[in-house]
Amino acid sequence: MERYQKSLIRVEYTQNAGVSWRIASIPVSTEASVVCQLTFISPRTGWLVVESSGASEQSDKWIYQTLNGGNTWHLVYRANSDIPRLLAGTSQHLTFRTVTNGFWLVADPILPGISLYETKDGGVHWKRIVVSIPAQYANDDTIDVWGPTFSQNYPDDGVFAVTFYTSDVAPTMQLVVYETKDGGATLRDVKVRNLPSQYGNFILRFFNSSIAALLLNDKLYETTDGGRTWFLNSDLDHWMTQTSYGMDLEFSSRETMWLIINRKPSQKDANTLLLRKVFGEVGWDLTNMNK
């Protein structure tokens, strides 16, 4: 959890599975206002992304690193409007394959294509990677990008996914999955099977480079081959109304998944549902209901 106090970010962290929490304070510029992401590659090594609240194409960005499990943090990178077109846009996803090699996805409102950047020195310097877009989606808008996610056993193997939006005839969203076998040096799109082309609420989460879950409107799909083939895991129409939408989807383990659903507030219905899915068991369990 992150809180702001003047020019400090207070990061609360635990080293005993949540039994107790400690607080680390990170001095930041007074312009910093948004904590975008917290990612760890090991229990001791992690990175924190902070942005200013300016226009997305001009917002400042800072990356802080910890080498002692969150006790102390140090600044490793800052991007600002004095460096045109470098990491412009809103930070979407930061991931590291090794302690030095990482990837940063940014939603850029001006620069066409997919803004994927790579670092080879732990986040100090970044270079944009050109990602080829399939010809049929060349004129479509990029909506969301997830990943990259790399295999723990084979760190050169990784995947990431992109949704493209088109409204030529009717609004649709297409999922495109890319894979790499050389740590991101080359990326190629693969054919996606058994996933409908629908417009709506997309939430995709990778558990590892093979296993992922996708919430598409009121249906949950799963893949076990890196996004090539999808199958229907469960129908959520029992929990969702026409005005409902998924807010977040996360794995806590290979067997357990959590889903947050926002429902239209009313006197009878809860506004937010927290559901748990245990693979191998039928249906979802309602864990918490807030009115």
CSV table of C-alpha atoms in Angstrom, one decimal:
chain,number,residue,atom,x,y,z
A,1,MET,CA,0.0,0.0,0.0
A,2,GLU,CA,1.3,3.4,-0.9
A,3,ARG,CA,0.4,6.8,0.7
A,4,TYR,CA,1.7,10.3,0.0
A,5,GLN,CA,2.8,12.9,2.5
A,6,LYS,CA,4.3,16.0,1.0
A,7,SER,CA,7.3,14.8,-1.0
A,8,LEU,CA,7.5,11.3,0.6
A,9,ILE,CA,6.1,8.0,-0.6
A,10,ARG,CA,5.4,5.7,2.3
A,11,VAL,CA,5.7,2.0,1.3
A,12,GLU,CA,4.3,-0.5,3.7
A,13,TYR,CA,5.9,-3.9,3.4
A,14,THR,CA,5.9,-7.2,5.2
A,15,GLN,CA,8.5,-10.0,5.5
A,16,ASN,CA,6.3,-12.5,7.4
A,17,ALA,CA,3.3,-13.1,5.1
A,18,GLY,CA,1.3,-10.1,6.4
A,19,VAL,CA,1.5,-10.8,10.2
A,20,SER,CA,3.3,-7.4,10.7
A,21,TRP,CA,4.1,-4.5,8.5
A,22,ARG,CA,7.0,-2.0,8.3
A,23,ILE,CA,7.1,1.4,6.6
A,24,ALA,CA,9.8,2.7,4.3
A,25,SER,CA,9.8,6.4,3.2
A,26,ILE,CA,11.0,7.3,-0.2
A,27,PRO,CA,11.9,11.0,-0.8
A,28,VAL,CA,10.5,12.1,-4.2
A,29,SER,CA,9.9,15.2,-6.2
A,30,THR,CA,6.9,17.2,-5.2
A,31,GLU,CA,5.6,16.6,-8.8
A,32,ALA,CA,5.3,12.9,-8.2
A,33,SER,CA,1.7,12.0,-7.6
A,34,VAL,CA,0.9,8.5,-8.9
A,35,VAL,CA,2.4,5.2,-7.9
A,36,CYS,CA,2.0,3.1,-11.1
A,37,GLN,CA,3.5,-0.3,-10.3
A,38,LEU,CA,5.5,-2.3,-7.8
A,39,THR,CA,7.4,-5.4,-9.1
A,40,PHE,CA,9.8,-7.8,-7.6
A,41,ILE,CA,12.1,-10.4,-9.2
A,42,SER,CA,13.2,-11.9,-5.8
A,43,PRO,CA,12.2,-11.3,-2.2
A,44,ARG,CA,14.9,-8.7,-1.9
A,45,THR,CA,15.1,-7.0,-5.3
A,46,GLY,CA,12.3,-4.9,-6.7
A,47,TRP,CA,11.4,-1.7,-8.6
A,48,LEU,CA,8.8,1.0,-8.0
A,49,VAL,CA,7.4,3.2,-10.8
A,50,VAL,CA,6.1,6.8,-10.0
A,51,GLU,CA,4.6,9.3,-12.3
A,52,SER,CA,3.6,13.0,-12.2
A,53,SER,CA,0.1,14.0,-12.9
A,54,GLY,CA,0.8,16.0,-16.1
A,55,ALA,CA,-0.5,15.2,-19.6
A,56,SER,CA,0.4,11.6,-20.4
A,57,GLU,CA,2.8,12.6,-23.2
A,58,GLN,CA,4.6,15.0,-20.9
A,59,SER,CA,4.5,13.3,-17.5
A,60,ASP,CA,7.7,12.7,-15.6
A,61,LYS,CA,8.5,9.2,-14.5
A,62,TRP,CA,10.8,7.8,-11.8
A,63,ILE,CA,12.0,4.3,-11.1
A,64,TYR,CA,13.2,3.3,-7.7
A,65,GLN,CA,15.0,0.1,-6.8
A,66,THR,CA,15.3,-1.8,-3.5
A,67,LEU,CA,18.0,-4.5,-2.9
A,68,ASN,CA,16.9,-5.3,0.7
A,69,GLY,CA,13.3,-6.3,0.4
A,70,GLY,CA,11.8,-2.8,0.6
A,71,ASN,CA,13.7,-1.4,3.6
A,72,THR,CA,15.5,1.2,1.5
A,73,TRP,CA,15.0,2.5,-2.0
A,74,HIS,CA,17.2,4.5,-4.4
A,75,LEU,CA,16.5,6.3,-7.6
A,76,VAL,CA,17.7,4.5,-10.8
A,77,TYR,CA,15.9,6.4,-13.5
A,78,ARG,CA,14.0,9.6,-14.3
A,79,ALA,CA,12.4,10.5,-17.6
A,80,ASN,CA,10.8,13.9,-18.2
A,81,SER,CA,9.7,16.2,-21.0
A,82,ASP,CA,13.2,17.4,-21.7
A,83,ILE,CA,13.8,14.0,-23.5
A,84,PRO,CA,11.1,14.0,-26.2
A,85,ARG,CA,9.4,10.8,-27.1
A,86,LEU,CA,11.4,8.7,-24.6
A,87,LEU,CA,9.0,6.8,-22.5
A,88,ALA,CA,6.2,9.3,-23.1
A,89,GLY,CA,2.7,8.1,-22.2
A,90,THR,CA,1.3,6.2,-19.2
A,91,SER,CA,3.2,3.4,-17.6
A,92,GLN,CA,1.4,0.1,-18.0
A,93,HIS,CA,3.6,-2.7,-17.0
A,94,LEU,CA,7.2,-3.2,-15.7
A,95,THR,CA,8.8,-6.6,-15.6
A,96,PHE,CA,12.3,-7.9,-15.1
A,97,ARG,CA,13.7,-11.1,-16.6
A,98,THR,CA,16.9,-10.9,-14.6
A,99,VAL,CA,18.3,-8.4,-12.2
A,100,THR,CA,19.7,-6.3,-15.1
A,101,ASN,CA,17.4,-7.1,-18.0
A,102,GLY,CA,13.8,-5.7,-17.8
A,103,PHE,CA,11.0,-4.5,-20.0
A,104,TRP,CA,8.7,-1.5,-19.7
A,105,LEU,CA,5.3,-1.2,-21.6
A,106,VAL,CA,4.0,2.4,-21.9
A,107,ALA,CA,0.6,3.5,-23.4
A,108,ASP,CA,1.8,6.3,-25.7
A,109,PRO,CA,-1.0,8.5,-27.1
A,110,ILE,CA,1.1,9.9,-29.9
A,111,LEU,CA,3.7,7.4,-31.0
A,112,PRO,CA,2.2,4.7,-33.2
A,113,GLY,CA,2.7,1.0,-32.5
A,114,ILE,CA,3.5,-0.7,-29.3
A,115,SER,CA,5.8,1.2,-27.0
A,116,LEU,CA,7.9,-1.6,-25.5
A,117,TYR,CA,11.3,-0.5,-23.9
A,118,GLU,CA,14.2,-2.7,-22.7
A,119,THR,CA,16.9,-2.1,-20.1
A,120,LYS,CA,20.1,-4.1,-19.7
A,121,ASP,CA,21.5,-2.3,-16.7
A,122,GLY,CA,18.7,-2.7,-14.1
A,123,GLY,CA,16.6,0.3,-15.2
A,124,VAL,CA,19.2,3.0,-15.6
A,125,HIS,CA,18.9,3.2,-19.4
A,126,TRP,CA,16.1,2.2,-21.7
A,127,LYS,CA,15.8,1.6,-25.5
A,128,ARG,CA,12.6,1.2,-27.5
A,129,ILE,CA,12.0,-2.2,-29.2
A,130,VAL,CA,10.2,-2.3,-32.5
A,131,VAL,CA,7.3,-4.7,-32.3
A,132,SER,CA,5.8,-5.7,-35.6
A,133,ILE,CA,2.0,-5.4,-35.8
A,134,PRO,CA,0.1,-7.9,-37.9
A,135,ALA,CA,-1.1,-6.3,-41.2
A,136,GLN,CA,-4.8,-6.8,-40.4
A,137,TYR,CA,-4.5,-4.7,-37.3
A,138,ALA,CA,-2.1,-2.0,-38.7
A,139,ASN,CA,-4.9,0.6,-38.7
A,140,ASP,CA,-6.4,-0.4,-35.4
A,141,ASP,CA,-5.9,1.1,-32.0
A,142,THR,CA,-3.9,-0.6,-29.3
A,143,ILE,CA,-6.1,-0.8,-26.2
A,144,ASP,CA,-4.2,-2.8,-23.6
A,145,VAL,CA,-0.9,-4.6,-23.4
A,146,TRP,CA,0.1,-7.3,-20.8
A,147,GLY,CA,3.5,-8.7,-20.0
A,148,PRO,CA,6.1,-9.6,-21.0
A,149,THR,CA,6.1,-12.7,-18.7
A,150,PHE,CA,9.1,-15.0,-18.7
A,151,SER,CA,9.5,-18.6,-17.7
A,152,GLN,CA,11.3,-19.1,-14.4
A,153,ASN,CA,12.9,-22.3,-15.6
A,154,TYR,CA,13.8,-21.0,-19.1
A,155,PRO,CA,14.2,-17.2,-18.7
A,156,ASP,CA,14.7,-16.8,-22.5
A,157,ASP,CA,11.1,-17.9,-23.1
A,158,GLY,CA,8.4,-15.3,-22.7
A,159,VAL,CA,5.0,-14.1,-23.9
A,160,PHE,CA,3.0,-10.9,-23.9
A,161,ALA,CA,-0.4,-10.0,-25.3
A,162,VAL,CA,-2.1,-7.0,-27.0
A,163,THR,CA,-5.7,-6.1,-27.7
A,164,PHE,CA,-6.5,-4.2,-30.8
A,165,TYR,CA,-9.7,-2.3,-31.3
A,166,THR,CA,-11.5,-1.7,-34.6
A,167,SER,CA,-14.8,-0.2,-35.5
A,168,ASP,CA,-14.9,-0.7,-39.2
A,169,VAL,CA,-18.3,-2.4,-39.1
A,170,ALA,CA,-19.0,-3.0,-35.5
A,171,PRO,CA,-16.7,-2.4,-32.5
A,172,THR,CA,-14.5,-5.5,-31.9
A,173,MET,CA,-11.4,-6.3,-29.9
A,174,GLN,CA,-8.8,-8.8,-31.0
A,175,LEU,CA,-6.2,-10.5,-28.8
A,176,VAL,CA,-2.8,-10.9,-30.3
A,177,VAL,CA,-0.2,-13.0,-28.5
A,178,TYR,CA,3.6,-12.6,-29.0
A,179,GLU,CA,6.3,-15.0,-28.0
A,180,THR,CA,10.0,-14.9,-27.6
A,181,LYS,CA,12.6,-17.6,-27.4
A,182,ASP,CA,15.6,-15.4,-26.9
A,183,GLY,CA,14.8,-13.1,-24.0
A,184,GLY,CA,13.0,-10.5,-26.0
A,185,ALA,CA,15.6,-10.0,-28.8
A,186,THR,CA,13.0,-11.2,-31.3
A,187,LEU,CA,9.2,-11.3,-30.9
A,188,ARG,CA,6.7,-13.0,-33.2
A,189,ASP,CA,2.9,-13.2,-33.1
A,190,VAL,CA,1.3,-16.6,-32.8
A,191,LYS,CA,-2.2,-17.7,-33.9
A,192,VAL,CA,-4.8,-17.5,-31.2
A,193,ARG,CA,-7.5,-20.2,-31.2
A,194,ASN,CA,-11.0,-20.5,-29.6
A,195,LEU,CA,-11.3,-17.0,-28.3
A,196,PRO,CA,-14.3,-14.9,-29.6
A,197,SER,CA,-13.7,-11.5,-31.1
A,198,GLN,CA,-15.8,-9.4,-28.8
A,199,TYR,CA,-15.9,-5.8,-27.7
A,200,GLY,CA,-16.0,-5.3,-24.0
A,201,ASN,CA,-14.2,-5.8,-20.7
A,202,PHE,CA,-10.8,-7.5,-21.1
A,203,ILE,CA,-8.7,-8.5,-18.1
A,204,LEU,CA,-5.7,-10.8,-18.8
A,205,ARG,CA,-3.3,-12.2,-16.2
A,206,PHE,CA,-0.4,-14.5,-16.8
A,207,PHE,CA,0.5,-16.9,-14.0
A,208,ASN,CA,3.7,-17.9,-15.9
A,209,SER,CA,4.7,-17.9,-19.6
A,210,SER,CA,2.4,-20.9,-20.2
A,211,ILE,CA,-0.7,-20.3,-18.0
A,212,ALA,CA,-3.0,-17.3,-18.2
A,213,ALA,CA,-6.6,-16.4,-17.5
A,214,LEU,CA,-8.7,-13.9,-19.4
A,215,LEU,CA,-12.0,-12.3,-18.3
A,216,LEU,CA,-14.0,-11.3,-21.4
A,217,ASN,CA,-17.2,-9.7,-20.3
A,218,ASP,CA,-19.0,-12.3,-18.2
A,219,LYS,CA,-16.9,-15.3,-19.2
A,220,LEU,CA,-13.5,-16.6,-18.0
A,221,TYR,CA,-11.1,-18.3,-20.4
A,222,GLU,CA,-7.9,-20.1,-19.6
A,223,THR,CA,-4.8,-21.1,-21.6
A,224,THR,CA,-2.0,-23.5,-20.8
A,225,ASP,CA,0.1,-23.1,-23.9
A,226,GLY,CA,1.1,-19.5,-23.7
A,227,GLY,CA,-2.0,-18.0,-25.2
A,228,ARG,CA,-2.2,-20.1,-28.4
A,229,THR,CA,-5.3,-22.1,-27.4
A,230,TRP,CA,-8.0,-20.9,-25.0
A,231,PHE,CA,-10.9,-22.8,-23.5
A,232,LEU,CA,-13.9,-21.7,-21.5
A,233,ASN,CA,-13.3,-22.0,-17.8
A,234,SER,CA,-16.5,-20.7,-16.4
A,235,ASP,CA,-19.5,-18.5,-17.1
A,236,LEU,CA,-20.0,-15.7,-14.6
A,237,ASP,CA,-23.5,-14.6,-15.6
A,238,HIS,CA,-24.7,-15.8,-12.1
A,239,TRP,CA,-22.5,-13.0,-10.5
A,240,MET,CA,-22.7,-10.3,-13.1
A,241,THR,CA,-25.5,-8.1,-14.4
A,242,GLN,CA,-25.6,-6.0,-17.6
A,243,THR,CA,-23.9,-3.2,-15.8
A,244,SER,CA,-21.2,-5.3,-14.1
A,245,TYR,CA,-17.6,-5.3,-15.1
A,246,GLY,CA,-14.4,-6.9,-13.9
A,247,MET,CA,-12.0,-4.7,-12.0
A,248,ASP,CA,-9.1,-7.1,-11.3
A,249,LEU,CA,-8.0,-10.7,-11.8
A,250,GLU,CA,-5.1,-12.3,-10.1
A,251,PHE,CA,-3.5,-15.7,-9.4
A,252,SER,CA,-2.5,-16.4,-5.8
A,253,SER,CA,-1.2,-19.8,-6.8
A,254,ARG,CA,-1.6,-22.2,-9.8
A,255,GLU,CA,-4.7,-23.6,-8.2
A,256,THR,CA,-6.4,-20.4,-6.9
A,257,MET,CA,-7.6,-17.3,-8.7
A,258,TRP,CA,-9.3,-14.1,-7.4
A,259,LEU,CA,-11.7,-11.9,-9.2
A,260,ILE,CA,-13.1,-8.5,-8.3
A,261,ILE,CA,-16.4,-7.5,-9.9
A,262,ASN,CA,-18.0,-4.1,-9.7
A,263,ARG,CA,-21.8,-4.2,-9.8
A,264,LYS,CA,-24.2,-1.3,-10.2
A,265,PRO,CA,-24.9,0.2,-6.7
A,266,SER,CA,-28.4,-0.3,-5.4
A,267,GLN,CA,-30.1,-0.9,-2.2
A,268,LYS,CA,-30.3,-4.6,-2.8
A,269,ASP,CA,-27.1,-5.5,-4.6
A,270,ALA,CA,-23.5,-5.2,-3.3
A,271,ASN,CA,-21.3,-2.7,-5.2
A,272,THR,CA,-18.2,-4.9,-5.2
A,273,LEU,CA,-17.8,-8.7,-5.2
A,274,LEU,CA,-14.6,-10.6,-4.3
A,275,LEU,CA,-14.7,-14.1,-5.8
A,276,ARG,CA,-12.3,-17.0,-5.5
A,277,LYS,CA,-11.9,-19.8,-7.9
A,278,VAL,CA,-10.1,-23.1,-7.0
A,279,PHE,CA,-9.3,-25.1,-10.1
A,280,GLY,CA,-10.8,-28.6,-10.0
A,281,GLU,CA,-13.8,-27.3,-8.0
A,282,VAL,CA,-17.1,-26.3,-9.5
A,283,GLY,CA,-18.1,-22.6,-9.5
A,284,TRP,CA,-16.8,-19.5,-7.6
A,285,ASP,CA,-16.9,-18.8,-3.9
A,286,LEU,CA,-18.1,-15.4,-2.7
A,287,THR,CA,-15.4,-14.3,-0.2
A,288,ASN,CA,-16.4,-10.8,0.6
A,289,MET,CA,-19.3,-8.4,-0.1
A,290,ASN,CA,-19.1,-4.7,0.5
A,291,LYS,CA,-22.2,-2.5,0.5
